Amino acid sequence: MIRAALALSMALLICGCALTGSQPQSVVIGPPNPFYYTAVAGPSPSAQEASERARAELAKSIQVEITAETERIIIEEGGEIREVFMERIRSSVEKKLPEPEITVYKTRDGYMARARVSKELVRELIEESIGEIKRNVEDRMSYAEKTLNEGRVIDALYEYCLAYEDAAGLPPKYDRLGNGDKRLSFYLERRICLLYTSDAADELDG
């Protein structure tokens, strides 16, 4: 009788779990996917809360991953890490990132949610953001040349300085003047020094 009652209790427990369609937490987490940045949150009393928590956890971890990936790109090319530049890349990529892919599961303890975003997409957005900074440098250079030709030396010096601040953080493969081998940051530094130490704008022609 005791054995029968125990068997019925166990069967009820197993069938009850199957009928609710719930899954253990390990099913939600699963093995790590090397192609995605992933965050898991829960259990939560509602699917919406679990989703929001997973999205928030992913956003925090993505900040770290963006920094790490950008540093890797710069260091591999022998560049210098500049915090101001890193912050601009983080901010730019975070604004560009689409909504993460979110999957919600009902477990025995509530709702679990997994949020993920493609690592390849993050890398592409980092490269895109670096390219935008270089284009901004080139635009400032063009404006500096224009103001210099108009005799507005102080304005030109200001624009050159702003351009240099951005160029100095560029990875070496982006820190190029046009399509040549000359370093963009070195070129800007020279222009700034000549403007600062001389009143003769003609010296800048070389």
Short mmCIF file of C-alpha atoms in Angstrom, two decimals:
data_model
loop_
_atom_site.label_atom_id
_atom_site.label_comp_id
_atom_site.label_asym_id
_atom_site.label_seq_id
_atom_site.Cartn_x
_atom_site.Cartn_y
_atom_site.Cartn_z
CA MET A 1 0.00 0.00 0.00
CA ILE A 2 2.82 2.37 0.92
CA ARG A 3 4.69 1.46 -2.27
CA ALA A 4 1.56 2.05 -4.37
CA ALA A 5 0.93 5.43 -2.78
CA LEU A 6 4.55 6.42 -3.35
CA ALA A 7 4.37 5.30 -6.98
CA LEU A 8 1.16 7.28 -7.55
CA SER A 9 2.68 10.37 -5.93
CA MET A 10 5.78 10.17 -8.09
CA ALA A 11 3.68 9.62 -11.23
CA LEU A 12 1.51 12.62 -10.38
CA LEU A 13 4.58 14.80 -9.86
CA ILE A 14 6.12 13.73 -13.17
CA CYS A 15 2.88 14.07 -15.11
CA GLY A 16 2.13 17.40 -13.48
CA CYS A 17 5.45 18.82 -14.64
CA ALA A 18 4.93 17.50 -18.13
CA LEU A 19 1.44 18.89 -18.37
CA THR A 20 2.46 22.41 -17.33
CA GLY A 21 5.03 22.55 -20.14
CA SER A 22 7.65 23.97 -17.77
CA GLN A 23 11.36 23.35 -18.14
CA PRO A 24 14.23 23.19 -15.64
CA GLN A 25 16.60 26.17 -15.53
CA SER A 26 19.42 24.17 -17.09
CA VAL A 27 17.41 23.91 -20.32
CA VAL A 28 17.26 27.71 -20.53
CA ILE A 29 20.95 28.30 -19.94
CA GLY A 30 22.17 25.45 -22.12
CA PRO A 31 25.72 25.19 -23.46
CA PRO A 32 27.49 28.49 -24.29
CA ASN A 33 27.22 29.62 -27.91
CA PRO A 34 30.58 31.01 -29.09
CA PHE A 35 28.90 33.21 -31.69
CA TYR A 36 26.77 35.23 -29.25
CA TYR A 37 27.04 37.42 -26.18
CA THR A 38 24.39 36.01 -23.85
CA ALA A 39 22.71 36.94 -20.58
CA VAL A 40 20.20 34.86 -18.61
CA ALA A 41 17.84 36.18 -15.94
CA GLY A 42 15.24 34.68 -13.65
CA PRO A 43 13.30 33.03 -12.29
CA SER A 44 10.82 35.89 -12.28
CA PRO A 45 7.07 35.93 -11.61
CA SER A 46 6.30 37.16 -15.15
CA ALA A 47 7.72 36.72 -18.63
CA GLN A 48 7.98 40.50 -19.06
CA GLU A 49 10.05 40.94 -15.90
CA ALA A 50 12.36 38.09 -16.86
CA SER A 51 12.84 39.62 -20.32
CA GLU A 52 13.62 43.07 -18.91
CA ARG A 53 16.13 41.64 -16.47
CA ALA A 54 17.87 39.62 -19.18
CA ARG A 55 18.00 42.67 -21.44
CA ALA A 56 19.52 44.78 -18.63
CA GLU A 57 22.12 42.11 -17.81
CA LEU A 58 23.10 41.84 -21.46
CA ALA A 59 23.45 45.63 -21.75
CA LYS A 60 25.89 45.66 -18.81
CA SER A 61 27.97 42.81 -20.16
CA ILE A 62 27.99 44.27 -23.67
CA GLN A 63 29.67 47.44 -22.35
CA VAL A 64 32.55 45.32 -21.09
CA GLU A 65 32.71 43.28 -24.30
CA ILE A 66 32.75 46.37 -26.52
CA THR A 67 35.69 47.73 -24.53
CA ALA A 68 37.55 44.41 -24.66
CA GLU A 69 37.01 43.96 -28.40
CA THR A 70 38.03 47.55 -29.19
CA GLU A 71 41.17 47.19 -27.08
CA ARG A 72 41.99 43.97 -28.89
CA ILE A 73 41.70 45.69 -32.29
CA ILE A 74 43.95 48.55 -31.18
CA ILE A 75 46.55 46.46 -29.35
CA GLU A 76 46.88 43.89 -32.14
CA GLU A 77 47.93 46.72 -34.44
CA GLY A 78 50.31 48.30 -31.94
CA GLY A 79 48.06 51.26 -31.13
CA GLU A 80 47.64 53.18 -27.90
CA ILE A 81 44.58 52.85 -25.65
CA ARG A 82 42.98 56.23 -24.97
CA GLU A 83 40.02 56.27 -22.61
CA VAL A 84 38.23 59.18 -24.31
CA PHE A 85 38.37 57.32 -27.62
CA MET A 86 37.16 54.10 -25.97
CA GLU A 87 34.19 55.89 -24.43
CA ARG A 88 33.17 57.29 -27.81
CA ILE A 89 33.25 53.83 -29.35
CA ARG A 90 31.21 52.33 -26.49
CA SER A 91 28.59 55.06 -26.76
CA SER A 92 28.39 54.79 -30.55
CA VAL A 93 28.04 50.99 -30.61
CA GLU A 94 25.44 50.94 -27.85
CA LYS A 95 23.29 53.39 -29.82
CA LYS A 96 23.59 51.29 -32.98
CA LEU A 97 22.83 47.91 -31.40
CA PRO A 98 19.40 46.53 -32.33
CA GLU A 99 17.08 44.93 -29.79
CA PRO A 100 18.56 41.63 -28.58
CA GLU A 101 17.01 38.30 -29.43
CA ILE A 102 15.03 37.24 -26.34
CA THR A 103 13.72 33.76 -25.53
CA VAL A 104 11.45 33.17 -22.53
CA TYR A 105 10.91 29.81 -20.81
CA LYS A 106 8.51 28.82 -18.10
CA THR A 107 10.22 26.79 -15.38
CA ARG A 108 9.03 25.21 -12.18
CA ASP A 109 10.14 28.30 -10.27
CA GLY A 110 8.83 30.99 -12.61
CA TYR A 111 9.96 32.51 -15.89
CA MET A 112 13.50 32.53 -17.22
CA ALA A 113 14.69 34.68 -20.13
CA ARG A 114 17.75 34.58 -22.34
CA ALA A 115 18.92 37.67 -24.24
CA ARG A 116 21.64 37.46 -26.85
CA VAL A 117 23.30 39.44 -29.61
CA SER A 118 25.71 38.34 -32.33
CA LYS A 119 29.42 38.83 -31.62
CA GLU A 120 30.03 39.40 -35.31
CA LEU A 121 27.48 42.23 -35.32
CA VAL A 122 29.22 43.89 -32.37
CA ARG A 123 32.59 43.67 -34.14
CA GLU A 124 31.09 45.16 -37.31
CA LEU A 125 29.58 48.06 -35.34
CA ILE A 126 32.92 48.73 -33.63
CA GLU A 127 34.70 48.92 -36.98
CA GLU A 128 31.91 51.11 -38.36
CA SER A 129 32.19 53.48 -35.40
CA ILE A 130 35.98 53.73 -35.77
CA GLY A 131 35.49 54.55 -39.45
CA GLU A 132 33.02 57.30 -38.53
CA ILE A 133 35.53 58.86 -36.14
CA LYS A 134 38.16 58.92 -38.89
CA ARG A 135 35.72 60.60 -41.27
CA ASN A 136 35.01 63.16 -38.56
CA VAL A 137 38.78 63.79 -38.30
CA GLU A 138 39.00 64.33 -42.05
CA ASP A 139 36.03 66.71 -41.99
CA ARG A 140 37.65 68.76 -39.24
CA MET A 141 40.91 68.86 -41.20
CA SER A 142 39.09 70.17 -44.26
CA TYR A 143 37.36 72.84 -42.21
CA ALA A 144 40.67 73.79 -40.56
CA GLU A 145 42.27 74.24 -43.98
CA LYS A 146 39.35 76.38 -45.08
CA THR A 147 39.53 78.65 -42.03
CA LEU A 148 43.31 78.89 -42.37
CA ASN A 149 42.98 80.03 -45.99
CA GLU A 150 40.57 82.69 -44.75
CA GLY A 151 43.21 83.92 -42.30
CA ARG A 152 41.40 82.64 -39.18
CA VAL A 153 44.46 81.07 -37.60
CA ILE A 154 43.02 80.56 -34.13
CA ASP A 155 39.93 78.81 -35.52
CA ALA A 156 42.14 76.59 -37.66
CA LEU A 157 44.33 75.74 -34.68
CA TYR A 158 41.25 74.81 -32.65
CA GLU A 159 39.91 72.49 -35.36
CA TYR A 160 43.31 70.86 -35.83
CA CYS A 161 43.53 70.19 -32.08
CA LEU A 162 40.09 68.56 -32.03
CA ALA A 163 40.99 66.46 -35.06
CA TYR A 164 44.25 65.38 -33.41
CA GLU A 165 42.48 64.28 -30.22
CA ASP A 166 40.36 61.87 -32.25
CA ALA A 167 43.14 60.76 -34.61
CA ALA A 168 45.49 59.91 -31.74
CA GLY A 169 43.11 57.15 -30.60
CA LEU A 170 42.65 55.52 -34.00
CA PRO A 171 44.05 52.02 -34.57
CA PRO A 172 47.14 52.20 -36.83
CA LYS A 173 45.31 50.88 -39.91
CA TYR A 174 42.91 53.84 -39.66
CA ASP A 175 45.56 56.36 -38.65
CA ARG A 176 46.59 57.02 -42.25
CA LEU A 177 46.60 60.22 -44.28
CA GLY A 178 44.54 59.46 -47.37
CA ASN A 179 45.59 56.13 -48.87
CA GLY A 180 49.27 56.60 -48.09
CA ASP A 181 51.55 55.43 -45.30
CA LYS A 182 51.90 58.78 -43.52
CA ARG A 183 50.41 58.77 -40.02
CA LEU A 184 47.39 61.05 -39.82
CA SER A 185 48.07 61.87 -36.16
CA PHE A 186 51.71 62.83 -36.91
CA TYR A 187 50.58 65.07 -39.75
CA LEU A 188 48.08 66.84 -37.50
CA GLU A 189 50.63 67.21 -34.72
CA ARG A 190 53.04 68.90 -37.13
CA ARG A 191 50.37 71.29 -38.38
CA ILE A 192 49.45 72.24 -34.82
CA CYS A 193 53.07 72.87 -33.83
CA LEU A 194 53.74 75.03 -36.88
CA LEU A 195 50.62 77.10 -36.29
CA TYR A 196 51.37 77.49 -32.61
CA THR A 197 55.01 78.51 -33.00
CA SER A 198 54.83 80.67 -36.13
CA ASP A 199 52.75 83.53 -37.41
CA ALA A 200 53.65 82.73 -41.00
CA ALA A 201 50.94 80.56 -42.52
CA ASP A 202 53.16 80.03 -45.54
CA GLU A 203 55.24 77.59 -43.50
CA LEU A 204 52.29 75.19 -43.54
CA ASP A 205 52.31 74.78 -47.30
CA GLY A 206 54.93 71.99 -47.14
#
